[in-house]
Amino acid sequence: MATTSIQANAVPISDGKARLITETASPALESVVKRRFDIKKPNVFTHYDIYPEDSNTMLHFVSISNFTSNKPDLTLHAGPDTQAPVLAVSHMPMSTRHFKIGLSHSSSSSPLGDDMEWENLEKQSVKGNEYHMVFPMEDGRRWELAWKRTHGHAVDNKETSSLSMRDWKLVDLQTGQVVALFTNERWSIVKTGTVQINGEFGKGFDQLVFITVLSLYEKVRRRHQRGAWYAHS
């Protein structure tokens, strides 16, 4: 499989953090193998299941927790159930504009393990059309990325909808390259959508993509659920 290597320099900015300045991405994204994953859902919304495209072997189980104090809203496991080690978590407080994302380094069985590295998924617009985040690379550099709602970019062989609030593209903020996509499955009762990752970007990148895009999807789902509840109350 072709590998996309990111060459970059980290330079200090005013807040004291390192900022990733991307110089090159080689080879070009169009020449690498694009990896796709199907995200499925059970009849009752208690978890998401992630499968490599056209595979029957579950890669990740993502448990959902609603209104449970001190427990992550989403927990990404390295296997088919909650007994598998935790790879990433997402806290989705209703009182803030941002999500708190935890990435595990040791595949701990605890979602609140001391090994978690915490990053923010930060809302950039009133309408929630863009969220910024950082991918902490293994060499200590930090890659700035943005999930942007899209109606013009779709997973290969899929289509977006002009009415959908659930189609996203992940963009390198320095180069503008699209490094990942999520296209919602509008007419399926089994499938939530498909994630496409345009290359290999290092340890933990896939997990960051999964936990963040599902955070965005889950936020919209909960908002629609609350709207339906109020409409019938």
JSON list of C-alpha atoms in Angstrom, two decimals:
[
{"chain": "A", "resi": 1, "resn": "MET", "atom": "CA", "xyz": [0.00, 0.00, 0.00]},
{"chain": "A", "resi": 2, "resn": "ALA", "atom": "CA", "xyz": [1.31, 3.42, -0.85]},
{"chain": "A", "resi": 3, "resn": "THR", "atom": "CA", "xyz": [2.12, 5.60, 2.12]},
{"chain": "A", "resi": 4, "resn": "THR", "atom": "CA", "xyz": [1.54, 9.32, 2.39]},
{"chain": "A", "resi": 5, "resn": "SER", "atom": "CA", "xyz": [4.34, 10.96, 4.35]},
{"chain": "A", "resi": 6, "resn": "ILE", "atom": "CA", "xyz": [3.87, 14.40, 5.84]},
{"chain": "A", "resi": 7, "resn": "GLN", "atom": "CA", "xyz": [6.96, 16.59, 5.98]},
{"chain": "A", "resi": 8, "resn": "ALA", "atom": "CA", "xyz": [6.55, 19.61, 8.19]},
{"chain": "A", "resi": 9, "resn": "ASN", "atom": "CA", "xyz": [8.16, 22.13, 10.49]},
{"chain": "A", "resi": 10, "resn": "ALA", "atom": "CA", "xyz": [6.75, 23.00, 13.89]},
{"chain": "A", "resi": 11, "resn": "VAL", "atom": "CA", "xyz": [7.02, 26.70, 14.75]},
{"chain": "A", "resi": 12, "resn": "PRO", "atom": "CA", "xyz": [5.88, 28.50, 17.91]},
{"chain": "A", "resi": 13, "resn": "ILE", "atom": "CA", "xyz": [2.84, 30.75, 17.79]},
{"chain": "A", "resi": 14, "resn": "SER", "atom": "CA", "xyz": [1.51, 33.29, 20.25]},
{"chain": "A", "resi": 15, "resn": "ASP", "atom": "CA", "xyz": [-0.21, 30.81, 22.56]},
{"chain": "A", "resi": 16, "resn": "GLY", "atom": "CA", "xyz": [3.01, 28.84, 23.02]},
{"chain": "A", "resi": 17, "resn": "LYS", "atom": "CA", "xyz": [1.81, 25.75, 21.19]},
{"chain": "A", "resi": 18, "resn": "ALA", "atom": "CA", "xyz": [3.52, 24.14, 18.23]},
{"chain": "A", "resi": 19, "resn": "ARG", "atom": "CA", "xyz": [1.88, 24.76, 14.88]},
{"chain": "A", "resi": 20, "resn": "LEU", "atom": "CA", "xyz": [2.30, 22.37, 11.95]},
{"chain": "A", "resi": 21, "resn": "ILE", "atom": "CA", "xyz": [3.35, 24.01, 8.70]},
{"chain": "A", "resi": 22, "resn": "THR", "atom": "CA", "xyz": [2.99, 21.43, 5.94]},
{"chain": "A", "resi": 23, "resn": "GLU", "atom": "CA", "xyz": [5.71, 21.53, 3.27]},
{"chain": "A", "resi": 24, "resn": "THR", "atom": "CA", "xyz": [4.94, 18.50, 1.13]},
{"chain": "A", "resi": 25, "resn": "ALA", "atom": "CA", "xyz": [2.62, 15.52, 1.05]},
{"chain": "A", "resi": 26, "resn": "SER", "atom": "CA", "xyz": [4.17, 12.71, -1.00]},
{"chain": "A", "resi": 27, "resn": "PRO", "atom": "CA", "xyz": [2.91, 10.98, -3.02]},
{"chain": "A", "resi": 28, "resn": "ALA", "atom": "CA", "xyz": [-0.05, 13.04, -4.22]},
{"chain": "A", "resi": 29, "resn": "LEU", "atom": "CA", "xyz": [-3.31, 11.97, -2.60]},
{"chain": "A", "resi": 30, "resn": "GLU", "atom": "CA", "xyz": [-4.75, 10.86, -5.93]},
{"chain": "A", "resi": 31, "resn": "SER", "atom": "CA", "xyz": [-2.03, 8.18, -6.28]},
{"chain": "A", "resi": 32, "resn": "VAL", "atom": "CA", "xyz": [-2.46, 6.49, -2.91]},
{"chain": "A", "resi": 33, "resn": "VAL", "atom": "CA", "xyz": [-4.87, 3.74, -1.97]},
{"chain": "A", "resi": 34, "resn": "LYS", "atom": "CA", "xyz": [-8.09, 5.21, -0.60]},
{"chain": "A", "resi": 35, "resn": "ARG", "atom": "CA", "xyz": [-9.42, 3.20, 2.31]},
{"chain": "A", "resi": 36, "resn": "ARG", "atom": "CA", "xyz": [-13.15, 3.05, 2.97]},
{"chain": "A", "resi": 37, "resn": "PHE", "atom": "CA", "xyz": [-15.10, 1.98, 6.05]},
{"chain": "A", "resi": 38, "resn": "ASP", "atom": "CA", "xyz": [-18.82, 1.35, 6.51]},
{"chain": "A", "resi": 39, "resn": "ILE", "atom": "CA", "xyz": [-20.43, 2.68, 9.67]},
{"chain": "A", "resi": 40, "resn": "LYS", "atom": "CA", "xyz": [-23.50, 0.70, 10.68]},
{"chain": "A", "resi": 41, "resn": "LYS", "atom": "CA", "xyz": [-26.06, 1.08, 13.43]},
{"chain": "A", "resi": 42, "resn": "PRO", "atom": "CA", "xyz": [-28.29, -1.31, 15.36]},
{"chain": "A", "resi": 43, "resn": "ASN", "atom": "CA", "xyz": [-32.06, -0.93, 15.51]},
{"chain": "A", "resi": 44, "resn": "VAL", "atom": "CA", "xyz": [-31.78, 0.80, 18.88]},
{"chain": "A", "resi": 45, "resn": "PHE", "atom": "CA", "xyz": [-29.21, 3.58, 18.99]},
{"chain": "A", "resi": 46, "resn": "THR", "atom": "CA", "xyz": [-26.83, 2.20, 21.62]},
{"chain": "A", "resi": 47, "resn": "HIS", "atom": "CA", "xyz": [-23.71, 1.90, 19.50]},
{"chain": "A", "resi": 48, "resn": "TYR", "atom": "CA", "xyz": [-22.11, 2.27, 16.08]},
{"chain": "A", "resi": 49, "resn": "ASP", "atom": "CA", "xyz": [-20.23, -0.54, 14.32]},
{"chain": "A", "resi": 50, "resn": "ILE", "atom": "CA", "xyz": [-17.30, 0.14, 11.96]},
{"chain": "A", "resi": 51, "resn": "TYR", "atom": "CA", "xyz": [-16.34, -2.33, 9.23]},
{"chain": "A", "resi": 52, "resn": "PRO", "atom": "CA", "xyz": [-13.76, -2.15, 6.44]},
{"chain": "A", "resi": 53, "resn": "GLU", "atom": "CA", "xyz": [-15.73, -1.74, 3.22]},
{"chain": "A", "resi": 54, "resn": "ASP", "atom": "CA", "xyz": [-17.14, -5.03, 1.89]},
{"chain": "A", "resi": 55, "resn": "SER", "atom": "CA", "xyz": [-16.00, -6.91, 5.00]},
{"chain": "A", "resi": 56, "resn": "ASN", "atom": "CA", "xyz": [-18.06, -8.81, 7.57]},
{"chain": "A", "resi": 57, "resn": "THR", "atom": "CA", "xyz": [-15.39, -8.46, 10.26]},
{"chain": "A", "resi": 58, "resn": "MET", "atom": "CA", "xyz": [-16.10, -5.62, 12.66]},
{"chain": "A", "resi": 59, "resn": "LEU", "atom": "CA", "xyz": [-13.10, -3.35, 13.21]},
{"chain": "A", "resi": 60, "resn": "HIS", "atom": "CA", "xyz": [-14.44, -1.06, 15.94]},
{"chain": "A", "resi": 61, "resn": "PHE", "atom": "CA", "xyz": [-17.38, -0.97, 18.35]},
{"chain": "A", "resi": 62, "resn": "VAL", "atom": "CA", "xyz": [-18.39, 2.58, 19.33]},
{"chain": "A", "resi": 63, "resn": "SER", "atom": "CA", "xyz": [-20.56, 2.71, 22.43]},
{"chain": "A", "resi": 64, "resn": "ILE", "atom": "CA", "xyz": [-22.98, 5.59, 23.04]},
{"chain": "A", "resi": 65, "resn": "SER", "atom": "CA", "xyz": [-23.74, 7.02, 26.46]},
{"chain": "A", "resi": 66, "resn": "ASN", "atom": "CA", "xyz": [-26.57, 9.51, 26.95]},
{"chain": "A", "resi": 67, "resn": "PHE", "atom": "CA", "xyz": [-26.74, 11.80, 29.99]},
{"chain": "A", "resi": 68, "resn": "THR", "atom": "CA", "xyz": [-24.32, 9.68, 32.04]},
{"chain": "A", "resi": 69, "resn": "SER", "atom": "CA", "xyz": [-22.24, 11.79, 34.40]},
{"chain": "A", "resi": 70, "resn": "ASN", "atom": "CA", "xyz": [-18.44, 11.54, 34.03]},
{"chain": "A", "resi": 71, "resn": "LYS", "atom": "CA", "xyz": [-18.73, 9.01, 31.20]},
{"chain": "A", "resi": 72, "resn": "PRO", "atom": "CA", "xyz": [-17.74, 9.76, 27.60]},
{"chain": "A", "resi": 73, "resn": "ASP", "atom": "CA", "xyz": [-20.60, 10.24, 25.17]},
{"chain": "A", "resi": 74, "resn": "LEU", "atom": "CA", "xyz": [-18.77, 8.06, 22.62]},
{"chain": "A", "resi": 75, "resn": "THR", "atom": "CA", "xyz": [-16.14, 5.38, 23.25]},
{"chain": "A", "resi": 76, "resn": "LEU", "atom": "CA", "xyz": [-14.21, 3.78, 20.38]},
{"chain": "A", "resi": 77, "resn": "HIS", "atom": "CA", "xyz": [-13.08, 0.20, 21.09]},
{"chain": "A", "resi": 78, "resn": "ALA", "atom": "CA", "xyz": [-10.37, -1.80, 19.31]},
{"chain": "A", "resi": 79, "resn": "GLY", "atom": "CA", "xyz": [-12.71, -4.70, 18.63]},
{"chain": "A", "resi": 80, "resn": "PRO", "atom": "CA", "xyz": [-16.31, -5.90, 18.33]},
{"chain": "A", "resi": 81, "resn": "ASP", "atom": "CA", "xyz": [-17.63, -5.08, 21.82]},
{"chain": "A", "resi": 82, "resn": "THR", "atom": "CA", "xyz": [-17.06, -3.10, 25.02]},
{"chain": "A", "resi": 83, "resn": "GLN", "atom": "CA", "xyz": [-14.58, -5.68, 26.30]},
{"chain": "A", "resi": 84, "resn": "ALA", "atom": "CA", "xyz": [-12.06, -4.57, 23.67]},
{"chain": "A", "resi": 85, "resn": "PRO", "atom": "CA", "xyz": [-9.47, -1.94, 24.66]},
{"chain": "A", "resi": 86, "resn": "VAL", "atom": "CA", "xyz": [-10.41, 1.73, 24.40]},
{"chain": "A", "resi": 87, "resn": "LEU", "atom": "CA", "xyz": [-8.72, 3.69, 21.61]},
{"chain": "A", "resi": 88, "resn": "ALA", "atom": "CA", "xyz": [-10.53, 7.04, 21.78]},
{"chain": "A", "resi": 89, "resn": "VAL", "atom": "CA", "xyz": [-13.36, 8.83, 23.55]},
{"chain": "A", "resi": 90, "resn": "SER", "atom": "CA", "xyz": [-15.48, 11.92, 22.99]},
{"chain": "A", "resi": 91, "resn": "HIS", "atom": "CA", "xyz": [-17.14, 14.17, 25.54]},
{"chain": "A", "resi": 92, "resn": "MET", "atom": "CA", "xyz": [-19.96, 16.25, 24.05]},
{"chain": "A", "resi": 93, "resn": "PRO", "atom": "CA", "xyz": [-21.07, 18.79, 26.70]},
{"chain": "A", "resi": 94, "resn": "MET", "atom": "CA", "xyz": [-24.24, 20.64, 25.72]},
{"chain": "A", "resi": 95, "resn": "SER", "atom": "CA", "xyz": [-23.02, 23.78, 27.49]},
{"chain": "A", "resi": 96, "resn": "THR", "atom": "CA", "xyz": [-19.99, 24.38, 25.23]},
{"chain": "A", "resi": 97, "resn": "ARG", "atom": "CA", "xyz": [-19.24, 24.82, 21.53]},
{"chain": "A", "resi": 98, "resn": "HIS", "atom": "CA", "xyz": [-16.48, 22.24, 21.55]},
{"chain": "A", "resi": 99, "resn": "PHE", "atom": "CA", "xyz": [-15.96, 18.49, 21.91]},
{"chain": "A", "resi": 100, "resn": "LYS", "atom": "CA", "xyz": [-13.26, 17.03, 24.16]},
{"chain": "A", "resi": 101, "resn": "ILE", "atom": "CA", "xyz": [-11.47, 14.19, 22.35]},
{"chain": "A", "resi": 102, "resn": "GLY", "atom": "CA", "xyz": [-9.26, 11.67, 24.16]},
{"chain": "A", "resi": 103, "resn": "LEU", "atom": "CA", "xyz": [-6.77, 9.49, 22.28]},
{"chain": "A", "resi": 104, "resn": "SER", "atom": "CA", "xyz": [-5.32, 6.48, 24.09]},
{"chain": "A", "resi": 105, "resn": "HIS", "atom": "CA", "xyz": [-1.65, 5.53, 23.74]},
{"chain": "A", "resi": 106, "resn": "SER", "atom": "CA", "xyz": [-1.72, 2.17, 25.47]},
{"chain": "A", "resi": 107, "resn": "SER", "atom": "CA", "xyz": [-5.13, 0.77, 24.41]},
{"chain": "A", "resi": 108, "resn": "SER", "atom": "CA", "xyz": [-6.21, 0.87, 28.03]},
{"chain": "A", "resi": 109, "resn": "SER", "atom": "CA", "xyz": [-9.42, -0.88, 29.04]},
{"chain": "A", "resi": 110, "resn": "SER", "atom": "CA", "xyz": [-10.47, 2.26, 30.91]},
{"chain": "A", "resi": 111, "resn": "PRO", "atom": "CA", "xyz": [-12.05, 5.17, 28.98]},
{"chain": "A", "resi": 112, "resn": "LEU", "atom": "CA", "xyz": [-10.66, 7.58, 31.56]},
{"chain": "A", "resi": 113, "resn": "GLY", "atom": "CA", "xyz": [-7.12, 6.19, 31.70]},
{"chain": "A", "resi": 114, "resn": "ASP", "atom": "CA", "xyz": [-4.15, 8.37, 32.57]},
{"chain": "A", "resi": 115, "resn": "ASP", "atom": "CA", "xyz": [-2.63, 7.65, 29.15]},
{"chain": "A", "resi": 116, "resn": "MET", "atom": "CA", "xyz": [-5.23, 9.73, 27.31]},
{"chain": "A", "resi": 117, "resn": "GLU", "atom": "CA", "xyz": [-3.99, 12.65, 25.23]},
{"chain": "A", "resi": 118, "resn": "TRP", "atom": "CA", "xyz": [-6.70, 15.30, 25.06]},
{"chain": "A", "resi": 119, "resn": "GLU", "atom": "CA", "xyz": [-7.52, 17.52, 22.10]},
{"chain": "A", "resi": 120, "resn": "ASN", "atom": "CA", "xyz": [-10.41, 19.84, 21.27]},
{"chain": "A", "resi": 121, "resn": "LEU", "atom": "CA", "xyz": [-12.72, 19.62, 18.27]},
{"chain": "A", "resi": 122, "resn": "GLU", "atom": "CA", "xyz": [-13.64, 23.30, 18.09]},
{"chain": "A", "resi": 123, "resn": "LYS", "atom": "CA", "xyz": [-16.68, 24.83, 16.45]},
{"chain": "A", "resi": 124, "resn": "GLN", "atom": "CA", "xyz": [-15.75, 27.72, 14.12]},
{"chain": "A", "resi": 125, "resn": "SER", "atom": "CA", "xyz": [-19.11, 29.03, 12.91]},
{"chain": "A", "resi": 126, "resn": "VAL", "atom": "CA", "xyz": [-22.53, 29.77, 14.36]},
{"chain": "A", "resi": 127, "resn": "LYS", "atom": "CA", "xyz": [-24.17, 27.23, 12.05]},
{"chain": "A", "resi": 128, "resn": "GLY", "atom": "CA", "xyz": [-21.66, 24.52, 12.94]},
{"chain": "A", "resi": 129, "resn": "ASN", "atom": "CA", "xyz": [-20.42, 24.06, 9.38]},
{"chain": "A", "resi": 130, "resn": "GLU", "atom": "CA", "xyz": [-16.75, 23.87, 10.35]},
{"chain": "A", "resi": 131, "resn": "TYR", "atom": "CA", "xyz": [-14.80, 22.34, 13.24]},
{"chain": "A", "resi": 132, "resn": "HIS", "atom": "CA", "xyz": [-11.04, 22.56, 13.77]},
{"chain": "A", "resi": 133, "resn": "MET", "atom": "CA", "xyz": [-8.79, 20.01, 15.46]},
{"chain": "A", "resi": 134, "resn": "VAL", "atom": "CA", "xyz": [-5.17, 18.91, 15.71]},
{"chain": "A", "resi": 135, "resn": "PHE", "atom": "CA", "xyz": [-3.67, 15.49, 15.05]},
{"chain": "A", "resi": 136, "resn": "PRO", "atom": "CA", "xyz": [-0.69, 14.93, 17.41]},
{"chain": "A", "resi": 137, "resn": "MET", "atom": "CA", "xyz": [1.93, 13.17, 15.30]},
{"chain": "A", "resi": 138, "resn": "GLU", "atom": "CA", "xyz": [4.31, 10.57, 16.74]},
{"chain": "A", "resi": 139, "resn": "ASP", "atom": "CA", "xyz": [7.32, 12.89, 16.46]},
{"chain": "A", "resi": 140, "resn": "GLY", "atom": "CA", "xyz": [5.59, 15.60, 18.50]},
{"chain": "A", "resi": 141, "resn": "ARG", "atom": "CA", "xyz": [4.48, 17.79, 15.62]},
{"chain": "A", "resi": 142, "resn": "ARG", "atom": "CA", "xyz": [0.87, 18.91, 15.36]},
{"chain": "A", "resi": 143, "resn": "TRP", "atom": "CA", "xyz": [-1.17, 18.77, 12.16]},
{"chain": "A", "resi": 144, "resn": "GLU", "atom": "CA", "xyz": [-4.02, 21.28, 11.88]},
{"chain": "A", "resi": 145, "resn": "LEU", "atom": "CA", "xyz": [-7.18, 19.91, 10.26]},
{"chain": "A", "resi": 146, "resn": "ALA", "atom": "CA", "xyz": [-10.79, 20.95, 9.77]},
{"chain": "A", "resi": 147, "resn": "TRP", "atom": "CA", "xyz": [-14.01, 19.03, 9.33]},
{"chain": "A", "resi": 148, "resn": "LYS", "atom": "CA", "xyz": [-16.15, 21.06, 6.92]},
{"chain": "A", "resi": 149, "resn": "ARG", "atom": "CA", "xyz": [-19.74, 20.31, 6.01]},
{"chain": "A", "resi": 150, "resn": "THR", "atom": "CA", "xyz": [-19.90, 19.65, 2.28]},
{"chain": "A", "resi": 151, "resn": "HIS", "atom": "CA", "xyz": [-22.41, 19.29, -0.53]},
{"chain": "A", "resi": 152, "resn": "GLY", "atom": "CA", "xyz": [-19.79, 18.99, -3.26]},
{"chain": "A", "resi": 153, "resn": "HIS", "atom": "CA", "xyz": [-17.38, 16.29, -2.08]},
{"chain": "A", "resi": 154, "resn": "ALA", "atom": "CA", "xyz": [-18.39, 12.67, -1.56]},
{"chain": "A", "resi": 155, "resn": "VAL", "atom": "CA", "xyz": [-16.84, 9.28, -0.93]},
{"chain": "A", "resi": 156, "resn": "ASP", "atom": "CA", "xyz": [-15.99, 7.62, -4.25]},
{"chain": "A", "resi": 157, "resn": "ASN", "atom": "CA", "xyz": [-19.12, 6.22, -5.94]},
{"chain": "A", "resi": 158, "resn": "LYS", "atom": "CA", "xyz": [-21.38, 8.00, -3.43]},
{"chain": "A", "resi": 159, "resn": "GLU", "atom": "CA", "xyz": [-23.42, 11.19, -3.69]},
{"chain": "A", "resi": 160, "resn": "THR", "atom": "CA", "xyz": [-24.02, 14.03, -1.27]},
{"chain": "A", "resi": 161, "resn": "SER", "atom": "CA", "xyz": [-27.38, 15.71, -0.77]},
{"chain": "A", "resi": 162, "resn": "SER", "atom": "CA", "xyz": [-27.97, 19.45, -0.89]},
{"chain": "A", "resi": 163, "resn": "LEU", "atom": "CA", "xyz": [-30.31, 18.98, 2.08]},
{"chain": "A", "resi": 164, "resn": "SER", "atom": "CA", "xyz": [-28.01, 16.84, 4.23]},
{"chain": "A", "resi": 165, "resn": "MET", "atom": "CA", "xyz": [-26.38, 18.19, 7.38]},
{"chain": "A", "resi": 166, "resn": "ARG", "atom": "CA", "xyz": [-24.29, 15.03, 7.74]},
{"chain": "A", "resi": 167, "resn": "ASP", "atom": "CA", "xyz": [-21.83, 15.03, 4.83]},
{"chain": "A", "resi": 168, "resn": "TRP", "atom": "CA", "xyz": [-18.31, 16.10, 5.80]},
{"chain": "A", "resi": 169, "resn": "LYS", "atom": "CA", "xyz": [-14.82, 16.50, 4.38]},
{"chain": "A", "resi": 170, "resn": "LEU", "atom": "CA", "xyz": [-11.61, 16.63, 6.44]},
{"chain": "A", "resi": 171, "resn": "VAL", "atom": "CA", "xyz": [-9.24, 19.27, 5.09]},
{"chain": "A", "resi": 172, "resn": "ASP", "atom": "CA", "xyz": [-5.56, 20.03, 5.70]},
{"chain": "A", "resi": 173, "resn": "LEU", "atom": "CA", "xyz": [-5.72, 23.67, 6.80]},
{"chain": "A", "resi": 174, "resn": "GLN", "atom": "CA", "xyz": [-2.34, 24.49, 5.25]},
{"chain": "A", "resi": 175, "resn": "THR", "atom": "CA", "xyz": [-2.70, 22.86, 1.82]},
{"chain": "A", "resi": 176, "resn": "GLY", "atom": "CA", "xyz": [-6.46, 22.58, 1.38]},
{"chain": "A", "resi": 177, "resn": "GLN", "atom": "CA", "xyz": [-6.12, 18.90, 0.50]},
{"chain": "A", "resi": 178, "resn": "VAL", "atom": "CA", "xyz": [-9.05, 16.65, 1.39]},
{"chain": "A", "resi": 179, "resn": "VAL", "atom": "CA", "xyz": [-7.60, 13.86, 3.51]},
{"chain": "A", "resi": 180, "resn": "ALA", "atom": "CA", "xyz": [-10.87, 12.15, 4.53]},
{"chain": "A", "resi": 181, "resn": "LEU", "atom": "CA", "xyz": [-14.59, 12.18, 3.75]},
{"chain": "A", "resi": 182, "resn": "PHE", "atom": "CA", "xyz": [-17.81, 11.07, 5.38]},
{"chain": "A", "resi": 183, "resn": "THR", "atom": "CA", "xyz": [-20.89, 10.59, 3.20]},
{"chain": "A", "resi": 184, "resn": "ASN", "atom": "CA", "xyz": [-24.20, 9.95, 4.93]},
{"chain": "A", "resi": 185, "resn": "GLU", "atom": "CA", "xyz": [-26.33, 6.98, 3.85]},
{"chain": "A", "resi": 186, "resn": "ARG", "atom": "CA", "xyz": [-29.74, 8.62, 3.55]},
{"chain": "A", "resi": 187, "resn": "TRP", "atom": "CA", "xyz": [-31.99, 5.69, 2.65]},
{"chain": "A", "resi": 188, "resn": "SER", "atom": "CA", "xyz": [-30.57, 2.80, 4.69]},
{"chain": "A", "resi": 189, "resn": "ILE", "atom": "CA", "xyz": [-31.90, 1.63, 8.05]},
{"chain": "A", "resi": 190, "resn": "VAL", "atom": "CA", "xyz": [-28.70, -0.35, 8.63]},
{"chain": "A", "resi": 191, "resn": "LYS", "atom": "CA", "xyz": [-25.92, 1.93, 7.43]},
{"chain": "A", "resi": 192, "resn": "THR", "atom": "CA", "xyz": [-25.09, 5.35, 8.84]},
{"chain": "A", "resi": 193, "resn": "GLY", "atom": "CA", "xyz": [-22.57, 6.24, 6.15]},
{"chain": "A", "resi": 194, "resn": "THR", "atom": "CA", "xyz": [-19.13, 5.62, 4.71]},
{"chain": "A", "resi": 195, "resn": "VAL", "atom": "CA", "xyz": [-15.76, 7.05, 5.75]},
{"chain": "A", "resi": 196, "resn": "GLN", "atom": "CA", "xyz": [-13.00, 7.35, 3.15]},
{"chain": "A", "resi": 197, "resn": "ILE", "atom": "CA", "xyz": [-9.40, 8.06, 4.21]},
{"chain": "A", "resi": 198, "resn": "ASN", "atom": "CA", "xyz": [-7.15, 9.20, 1.39]},
{"chain": "A", "resi": 199, "resn": "GLY", "atom": "CA", "xyz": [-3.86, 7.64, 2.47]},
{"chain": "A", "resi": 200, "resn": "GLU", "atom": "CA", "xyz": [-1.90, 6.53, 5.53]},
{"chain": "A", "resi": 201, "resn": "PHE", "atom": "CA", "xyz": [-1.17, 9.28, 8.04]},
{"chain": "A", "resi": 202, "resn": "GLY", "atom": "CA", "xyz": [0.40, 7.54, 11.01]},
{"chain": "A", "resi": 203, "resn": "LYS", "atom": "CA", "xyz": [-0.61, 5.79, 14.19]},
{"chain": "A", "resi": 204, "resn": "GLY", "atom": "CA", "xyz": [-3.92, 6.89, 15.63]},
{"chain": "A", "resi": 205, "resn": "PHE", "atom": "CA", "xyz": [-5.08, 8.94, 12.65]},
{"chain": "A", "resi": 206, "resn": "ASP", "atom": "CA", "xyz": [-7.89, 6.58, 11.63]},
{"chain": "A", "resi": 207, "resn": "GLN", "atom": "CA", "xyz": [-9.17, 6.51, 15.22]},
{"chain": "A", "resi": 208, "resn": "LEU", "atom": "CA", "xyz": [-9.18, 10.31, 15.35]},
{"chain": "A", "resi": 209, "resn": "VAL", "atom": "CA", "xyz": [-11.17, 10.43, 12.11]},
{"chain": "A", "resi": 210, "resn": "PHE", "atom": "CA", "xyz": [-13.74, 7.91, 13.38]},
{"chain": "A", "resi": 211, "resn": "ILE", "atom": "CA", "xyz": [-14.29, 9.44, 16.83]},
{"chain": "A", "resi": 212, "resn": "THR", "atom": "CA", "xyz": [-14.52, 13.03, 15.56]},
{"chain": "A", "resi": 213, "resn": "VAL", "atom": "CA", "xyz": [-16.83, 12.47, 12.59]},
{"chain": "A", "resi": 214, "resn": "LEU", "atom": "CA", "xyz": [-19.11, 10.30, 14.72]},
{"chain": "A", "resi": 215, "resn": "SER", "atom": "CA", "xyz": [-19.18, 13.10, 17.30]},
{"chain": "A", "resi": 216, "resn": "LEU", "atom": "CA", "xyz": [-20.46, 15.44, 14.60]},
{"chain": "A", "resi": 217, "resn": "TYR", "atom": "CA", "xyz": [-22.98, 12.86, 13.38]},
{"chain": "A", "resi": 218, "resn": "GLU", "atom": "CA", "xyz": [-24.18, 12.09, 16.90]},
{"chain": "A", "resi": 219, "resn": "LYS", "atom": "CA", "xyz": [-24.60, 15.79, 17.69]},
{"chain": "A", "resi": 220, "resn": "VAL", "atom": "CA", "xyz": [-26.98, 16.20, 14.73]},
{"chain": "A", "resi": 221, "resn": "ARG", "atom": "CA", "xyz": [-28.83, 12.99, 15.63]},
{"chain": "A", "resi": 222, "resn": "ARG", "atom": "CA", "xyz": [-29.40, 14.15, 19.20]},
{"chain": "A", "resi": 223, "resn": "ARG", "atom": "CA", "xyz": [-30.58, 17.57, 18.06]},
{"chain": "A", "resi": 224, "resn": "HIS", "atom": "CA", "xyz": [-33.11, 15.98, 15.72]},
{"chain": "A", "resi": 225, "resn": "GLN", "atom": "CA", "xyz": [-34.19, 13.61, 18.49]},
{"chain": "A", "resi": 226, "resn": "ARG", "atom": "CA", "xyz": [-34.76, 16.52, 20.89]},
{"chain": "A", "resi": 227, "resn": "GLY", "atom": "CA", "xyz": [-36.71, 18.39, 18.21]},
{"chain": "A", "resi": 228, "resn": "ALA", "atom": "CA", "xyz": [-38.97, 15.39, 17.64]},
{"chain": "A", "resi": 229, "resn": "TRP", "atom": "CA", "xyz": [-39.53, 15.01, 21.39]},
{"chain": "A", "resi": 230, "resn": "TYR", "atom": "CA", "xyz": [-40.49, 18.68, 21.83]},
{"chain": "A", "resi": 231, "resn": "ALA", "atom": "CA", "xyz": [-42.80, 18.51, 18.81]},
{"chain": "A", "resi": 232, "resn": "HIS", "atom": "CA", "xyz": [-44.78, 15.70, 20.43]},
{"chain": "A", "resi": 233, "resn": "SER", "atom": "CA", "xyz": [-44.70, 16.96, 24.02]}
]
